[in-house]
Structures are given as C-alpha cells and as structure tokens.
C-alpha cells in the first residue's frame, strides 16, 4: 500500500514539475508534501527517491531535495544514446528472439493497439514498457539489457509525456508494427532502423518535446 502511495505521489509530482508548478531549482519539502497529499513522510520520501532515479530531482546534502530539469541538449543526447542502444537490441533480437517471446511481443502489441483505440496513454505506456523490455531481453546480451533498462528509467517521464501529444499514440503504434514485422522476418537491419526511428527525438517530435519543457523552464 505504501509503495502504491509512493508511486501515485511520484506521478503527481512529475506532473507538477512538467506543468511548471515546481520550477527548476525549487526545494521540495517532505513535511509540506506529506500534508499536501495527506500521507506520512515515508511515501513522500520514496516518491522523491524515484524522481531522483529519473533525474527530475536532486538530493543535496544538508540542503534538501531540489527540482532538476535536464536541459534540451542533455535530453536530446540521452534520447540519441537510447535510440542507438535499442537499435543494437533489435538487430541482435532479429536472429535470437524465441518463438515464445515473439508471440509475447505480438500479444503486447495487440494490447497497445487496444489502448490506442481507447485513447488511454497510461495503459499504452504500461504495455509499451513491456514491449521494450521484451526487446531488451531478446537481444541475448545481459549487459546491454541492463544498460537499456537504466537509461529507459531515466527517460521514463519524458517518454510518457510524448504519448500525450495529439496523434502520437497511433504514430507509436505504427512504429511498433514496423519493429515486429522486421523481427518476424528475421531482418536485423530493418528491425534496428525501425526501433531507432521509434525512439529517436527528431523533427516534429523534437519540437514537441522542447515545447513540453518550456513551462518548467519558465
């Protein structure tokens, strides 16, 4: 129960950071937040630890916890690395993925499609995480899988924010289908290119992402 409370508080704080309520450099007081959410300090502390893992807050010794918004350059650089890491996963998975895992990936993608029909970005994101986790695992490289999970967690709030943009769910779904199709064909080069295009932040996605950071920066 405490963990669920912590997750809900973390999600709420994430939204308050993105909409600019808590601007970059704002100190987050545990006592005040506990009162605001009508909970003890324990789930608040756990929520702040989760946000620290995402890089949205920073713990400064003897000073407290402060909002830390990554700048556009840092964010784009992280997405660039994420796209390349996932492209390696897809290339390797094209020849290594098991029939069982491929069936699981197809089923996960089908649930993503249902979430698109319902226009439910939260449900889509949950299934999207499973989709990417399967891909990481089926690369057959444990070190690569671990590194992908680390960076994925770091970028989690920003990837989730993107899914709320108009038309992004259907676009993401189309990109998923291209990845699955390439894996079904065992085409590593096509799978790598498909997932790279899916993850990379460029063109219109770049402008939308930078726009989402403006309220917090302001």
mmCIF file of C-alpha atoms in Angstrom:
data_model
loop_
_atom_site.group_PDB
_atom_site.id
_atom_site.type_symbol
_atom_site.label_atom_id
_atom_site.label_comp_id
_atom_site.label_asym_id
_atom_site.label_seq_id
_atom_site.Cartn_x
_atom_site.Cartn_y
_atom_site.Cartn_z
ATOM 1 C CA UNK A 1 0.000 0.000 0.000
ATOM 2 C CA UNK A 2 2.800 2.412 0.940
ATOM 3 C CA UNK A 3 4.546 1.644 -2.339
ATOM 4 C CA UNK A 4 1.381 2.347 -4.330
ATOM 5 C CA UNK A 5 1.013 5.635 -2.488
ATOM 6 C CA UNK A 6 4.623 6.484 -3.284
ATOM 7 C CA UNK A 7 4.059 5.731 -6.976
ATOM 8 C CA UNK A 8 0.940 7.919 -7.101
ATOM 9 C CA UNK A 9 2.735 10.766 -5.349
ATOM 10 C CA UNK A 10 5.701 10.437 -7.711
ATOM 11 C CA UNK A 11 3.348 10.602 -10.711
ATOM 12 C CA UNK A 12 1.616 13.669 -9.274
ATOM 13 C CA UNK A 13 4.919 15.419 -8.562
ATOM 14 C CA UNK A 14 6.129 14.557 -12.034
ATOM 15 C CA UNK A 15 3.069 16.326 -13.466
ATOM 16 C CA UNK A 16 3.616 19.361 -11.239
ATOM 17 C CA UNK A 17 7.218 19.584 -12.412
ATOM 18 C CA UNK A 18 6.259 19.333 -16.069
ATOM 19 C CA UNK A 19 3.467 21.887 -15.876
ATOM 20 C CA UNK A 20 5.790 24.387 -14.191
ATOM 21 C CA UNK A 21 4.151 24.381 -10.740
ATOM 22 C CA UNK A 22 7.506 23.274 -9.345
ATOM 23 C CA UNK A 23 10.100 25.114 -11.408
ATOM 24 C CA UNK A 24 13.717 24.144 -11.872
ATOM 25 C CA UNK A 25 15.601 24.737 -8.605
ATOM 26 C CA UNK A 26 12.502 24.600 -6.375
ATOM 27 C CA UNK A 27 13.115 22.960 -2.998
ATOM 28 C CA UNK A 28 10.667 20.147 -2.245
ATOM 29 C CA UNK A 29 9.898 19.940 1.469
ATOM 30 C CA UNK A 30 8.916 16.484 2.729
ATOM 31 C CA UNK A 31 6.727 17.815 5.544
ATOM 32 C CA UNK A 32 4.780 20.167 3.287
ATOM 33 C CA UNK A 33 4.328 17.487 0.644
ATOM 34 C CA UNK A 34 3.143 14.981 3.261
ATOM 35 C CA UNK A 35 0.494 17.497 4.336
ATOM 36 C CA UNK A 36 -0.449 18.251 0.731
ATOM 37 C CA UNK A 37 -1.011 14.572 -0.082
ATOM 38 C CA UNK A 38 -2.385 13.672 3.373
ATOM 39 C CA UNK A 39 0.179 10.921 3.970
ATOM 40 C CA UNK A 40 3.129 10.243 6.232
ATOM 41 C CA UNK A 41 6.614 11.308 5.189
ATOM 42 C CA UNK A 42 7.600 7.746 4.233
ATOM 43 C CA UNK A 43 5.758 7.523 0.863
ATOM 44 C CA UNK A 44 6.829 11.092 0.084
ATOM 45 C CA UNK A 45 10.448 10.164 0.709
ATOM 46 C CA UNK A 46 10.075 7.076 -1.503
ATOM 47 C CA UNK A 47 8.438 9.171 -4.233
ATOM 48 C CA UNK A 48 11.321 11.647 -4.160
ATOM 49 C CA UNK A 49 13.804 8.775 -4.410
ATOM 50 C CA UNK A 50 12.004 7.563 -7.514
ATOM 51 C CA UNK A 51 12.126 11.039 -9.063
ATOM 52 C CA UNK A 52 15.837 11.196 -8.239
ATOM 53 C CA UNK A 53 16.335 7.992 -10.253
ATOM 54 C CA UNK A 54 14.643 9.694 -13.181
ATOM 55 C CA UNK A 55 16.879 12.729 -12.706
ATOM 56 C CA UNK A 56 13.935 15.069 -12.057
ATOM 57 C CA UNK A 57 15.110 15.977 -8.549
ATOM 58 C CA UNK A 58 18.497 16.153 -6.879
ATOM 59 C CA UNK A 59 19.391 15.415 -3.252
ATOM 60 C CA UNK A 60 21.883 17.954 -1.932
ATOM 61 C CA UNK A 61 23.498 17.013 1.420
ATOM 62 C CA UNK A 62 22.293 19.154 4.338
ATOM 63 C CA UNK A 63 20.222 21.288 1.958
ATOM 64 C CA UNK A 64 17.349 19.082 0.827
ATOM 65 C CA UNK A 65 15.717 17.927 -2.395
ATOM 66 C CA UNK A 66 15.539 20.267 -5.383
ATOM 67 C CA UNK A 67 13.826 20.053 -8.763
ATOM 68 C CA UNK A 68 16.306 19.428 -11.541
ATOM 69 C CA UNK A 69 15.081 19.691 -15.107
ATOM 70 C CA UNK A 70 17.564 18.430 -17.707
ATOM 71 C CA UNK A 71 18.274 20.961 -20.422
ATOM 72 C CA UNK A 72 17.283 20.335 -24.053
ATOM 73 C CA UNK A 73 20.814 19.367 -25.121
ATOM 74 C CA UNK A 74 21.218 16.832 -22.290
ATOM 75 C CA UNK A 75 17.802 15.362 -23.023
ATOM 76 C CA UNK A 76 18.378 15.031 -26.750
ATOM 77 C CA UNK A 77 21.764 13.417 -26.108
ATOM 78 C CA UNK A 78 20.152 10.822 -23.839
ATOM 79 C CA UNK A 79 17.479 10.009 -26.427
ATOM 80 C CA UNK A 80 20.197 9.723 -29.067
ATOM 81 C CA UNK A 81 22.043 7.115 -26.988
ATOM 82 C CA UNK A 82 18.768 5.328 -26.162
ATOM 83 C CA UNK A 83 17.918 5.041 -29.855
ATOM 84 C CA UNK A 84 21.298 3.513 -30.642
ATOM 85 C CA UNK A 85 21.182 1.065 -27.721
ATOM 86 C CA UNK A 86 17.724 -0.128 -28.714
ATOM 87 C CA UNK A 87 18.760 -0.457 -32.354
ATOM 88 C CA UNK A 88 21.508 -2.882 -31.272
ATOM 89 C CA UNK A 89 18.917 -4.817 -29.233
ATOM 90 C CA UNK A 90 16.621 -5.077 -32.257
ATOM 91 C CA UNK A 91 19.431 -6.132 -34.593
ATOM 92 C CA UNK A 92 20.522 -8.903 -32.222
ATOM 93 C CA UNK A 93 16.962 -9.941 -31.369
ATOM 94 C CA UNK A 94 16.119 -10.458 -35.053
ATOM 95 C CA UNK A 95 18.211 -13.632 -35.031
ATOM 96 C CA UNK A 96 17.923 -14.547 -31.351
ATOM 97 C CA UNK A 97 14.296 -13.978 -30.360
ATOM 98 C CA UNK A 98 12.450 -17.164 -29.366
ATOM 99 C CA UNK A 99 9.076 -18.135 -30.821
ATOM 100 C CA UNK A 100 7.558 -17.760 -27.359
ATOM 101 C CA UNK A 101 8.993 -14.257 -26.904
ATOM 102 C CA UNK A 102 7.876 -13.231 -30.393
ATOM 103 C CA UNK A 103 4.345 -14.375 -29.570
ATOM 104 C CA UNK A 104 4.515 -12.404 -26.314
ATOM 105 C CA UNK A 105 5.708 -9.332 -28.226
ATOM 106 C CA UNK A 106 2.816 -9.689 -30.676
ATOM 107 C CA UNK A 107 0.333 -10.034 -27.790
ATOM 108 C CA UNK A 108 1.784 -6.981 -26.064
ATOM 109 C CA UNK A 109 1.481 -5.040 -29.290
ATOM 110 C CA UNK A 110 -2.150 -6.101 -29.597
ATOM 111 C CA UNK A 111 -2.812 -4.683 -26.109
ATOM 112 C CA UNK A 112 -1.054 -1.480 -27.169
ATOM 113 C CA UNK A 113 -3.469 -1.306 -30.091
ATOM 114 C CA UNK A 114 -6.459 -1.644 -27.743
ATOM 115 C CA UNK A 115 -5.085 1.215 -25.635
ATOM 116 C CA UNK A 116 -4.852 3.344 -28.784
ATOM 117 C CA UNK A 117 -8.496 2.601 -29.607
ATOM 118 C CA UNK A 118 -9.447 3.633 -26.072
ATOM 119 C CA UNK A 119 -7.179 6.688 -26.257
ATOM 120 C CA UNK A 120 -5.614 5.629 -22.969
ATOM 121 C CA UNK A 121 -1.987 6.870 -22.897
ATOM 122 C CA UNK A 122 -1.338 5.443 -19.421
ATOM 123 C CA UNK A 123 -2.374 1.921 -20.415
ATOM 124 C CA UNK A 124 -0.459 2.272 -23.670
ATOM 125 C CA UNK A 125 2.647 3.294 -21.766
ATOM 126 C CA UNK A 126 2.418 0.264 -19.463
ATOM 127 C CA UNK A 127 2.202 -2.085 -22.446
ATOM 128 C CA UNK A 128 4.861 -0.068 -24.270
ATOM 129 C CA UNK A 129 7.241 -0.697 -21.376
ATOM 130 C CA UNK A 130 6.619 -4.449 -21.685
ATOM 131 C CA UNK A 131 7.245 -4.212 -25.428
ATOM 132 C CA UNK A 132 10.648 -2.611 -24.954
ATOM 133 C CA UNK A 133 11.576 -4.900 -22.046
ATOM 134 C CA UNK A 134 10.966 -7.966 -24.231
ATOM 135 C CA UNK A 135 13.151 -6.464 -26.928
ATOM 136 C CA UNK A 136 15.977 -5.784 -24.464
ATOM 137 C CA UNK A 137 15.808 -9.328 -23.094
ATOM 138 C CA UNK A 138 15.708 -10.968 -26.510
ATOM 139 C CA UNK A 139 18.916 -9.237 -27.552
ATOM 140 C CA UNK A 140 20.554 -12.110 -25.676
ATOM 141 C CA UNK A 141 23.070 -9.703 -24.177
ATOM 142 C CA UNK A 142 22.582 -9.266 -20.414
ATOM 143 C CA UNK A 143 24.894 -6.253 -20.145
ATOM 144 C CA UNK A 144 23.123 -4.449 -22.988
ATOM 145 C CA UNK A 145 19.753 -5.301 -21.426
ATOM 146 C CA UNK A 146 20.852 -3.817 -18.086
ATOM 147 C CA UNK A 147 22.138 -0.612 -19.678
ATOM 148 C CA UNK A 148 18.922 -0.186 -21.667
ATOM 149 C CA UNK A 149 16.806 -0.533 -18.530
ATOM 150 C CA UNK A 150 18.921 2.088 -16.738
ATOM 151 C CA UNK A 151 18.530 4.702 -19.453
ATOM 152 C CA UNK A 152 14.902 3.755 -20.061
ATOM 153 C CA UNK A 153 14.119 4.523 -16.397
ATOM 154 C CA UNK A 154 15.978 7.827 -16.697
ATOM 155 C CA UNK A 155 13.897 8.857 -19.703
ATOM 156 C CA UNK A 156 10.617 7.383 -18.462
ATOM 157 C CA UNK A 157 8.857 10.676 -17.605
ATOM 158 C CA UNK A 158 9.762 12.223 -20.946
ATOM 159 C CA UNK A 159 8.732 9.190 -22.990
ATOM 160 C CA UNK A 160 5.405 9.100 -21.161
ATOM 161 C CA UNK A 161 4.866 12.827 -21.777
ATOM 162 C CA UNK A 162 5.359 12.334 -25.507
ATOM 163 C CA UNK A 163 2.484 9.845 -25.638
ATOM 164 C CA UNK A 164 0.045 12.568 -24.589
ATOM 165 C CA UNK A 165 0.737 14.598 -27.713
ATOM 166 C CA UNK A 166 -2.052 14.621 -30.289
ATOM 167 C CA UNK A 167 -1.666 11.733 -32.739
ATOM 168 C CA UNK A 168 1.402 10.280 -31.030
ATOM 169 C CA UNK A 169 -0.300 7.058 -29.851
ATOM 170 C CA UNK A 170 -1.199 5.989 -33.386
ATOM 171 C CA UNK A 171 2.200 7.014 -34.687
ATOM 172 C CA UNK A 172 3.910 4.997 -31.954
ATOM 173 C CA UNK A 173 1.676 2.017 -32.708
ATOM 174 C CA UNK A 174 2.626 2.146 -36.385
ATOM 175 C CA UNK A 175 6.302 2.198 -35.408
ATOM 176 C CA UNK A 176 5.788 -0.831 -33.146
ATOM 177 C CA UNK A 177 4.234 -2.739 -36.030
ATOM 178 C CA UNK A 178 7.264 -1.993 -38.214
ATOM 179 C CA UNK A 179 9.561 -3.389 -35.495
ATOM 180 C CA UNK A 180 7.503 -6.561 -35.061
ATOM 181 C CA UNK A 181 7.302 -7.102 -38.819
ATOM 182 C CA UNK A 182 11.092 -6.880 -39.147
ATOM 183 C CA UNK A 183 11.595 -9.295 -36.244
ATOM 184 C CA UNK A 184 9.113 -11.760 -37.758
ATOM 185 C CA UNK A 185 11.169 -11.652 -40.966
ATOM 186 C CA UNK A 186 14.446 -12.001 -39.083
ATOM 187 C CA UNK A 187 15.676 -8.790 -40.722
ATOM 188 C CA UNK A 188 18.165 -7.277 -38.257
ATOM 189 C CA UNK A 189 18.982 -4.176 -40.293
ATOM 190 C CA UNK A 190 15.305 -3.289 -40.774
ATOM 191 C CA UNK A 191 14.477 -4.000 -37.130
ATOM 192 C CA UNK A 192 17.343 -1.754 -35.999
ATOM 193 C CA UNK A 193 16.251 1.092 -38.254
ATOM 194 C CA UNK A 194 12.599 0.748 -37.212
ATOM 195 C CA UNK A 195 13.321 0.948 -33.472
ATOM 196 C CA UNK A 196 15.814 3.781 -33.998
ATOM 197 C CA UNK A 197 13.141 5.822 -35.775
ATOM 198 C CA UNK A 198 10.692 4.946 -32.986
ATOM 199 C CA UNK A 199 12.927 6.130 -30.137
ATOM 200 C CA UNK A 200 14.899 8.978 -31.703
ATOM 201 C CA UNK A 201 13.690 12.503 -30.990
ATOM 202 C CA UNK A 202 13.914 14.448 -34.212
ATOM 203 C CA UNK A 203 11.790 16.601 -36.467
ATOM 204 C CA UNK A 204 8.299 17.207 -35.086
ATOM 205 C CA UNK A 205 8.941 15.040 -32.014
ATOM 206 C CA UNK A 206 11.908 17.250 -31.126
ATOM 207 C CA UNK A 207 9.825 20.432 -31.263
ATOM 208 C CA UNK A 208 7.021 18.916 -29.194
ATOM 209 C CA UNK A 209 9.451 17.667 -26.555
ATOM 210 C CA UNK A 210 11.195 21.034 -26.234
ATOM 211 C CA UNK A 211 7.790 22.741 -26.005
ATOM 212 C CA UNK A 212 6.845 20.432 -23.121
ATOM 213 C CA UNK A 213 9.906 21.635 -21.197
ATOM 214 C CA UNK A 214 9.082 25.328 -21.562
ATOM 215 C CA UNK A 215 6.550 25.616 -18.702
ATOM 216 C CA UNK A 216 9.031 24.110 -16.249
ATOM 217 C CA UNK A 217 11.818 26.316 -17.528
ATOM 218 C CA UNK A 218 9.655 29.408 -17.280
#
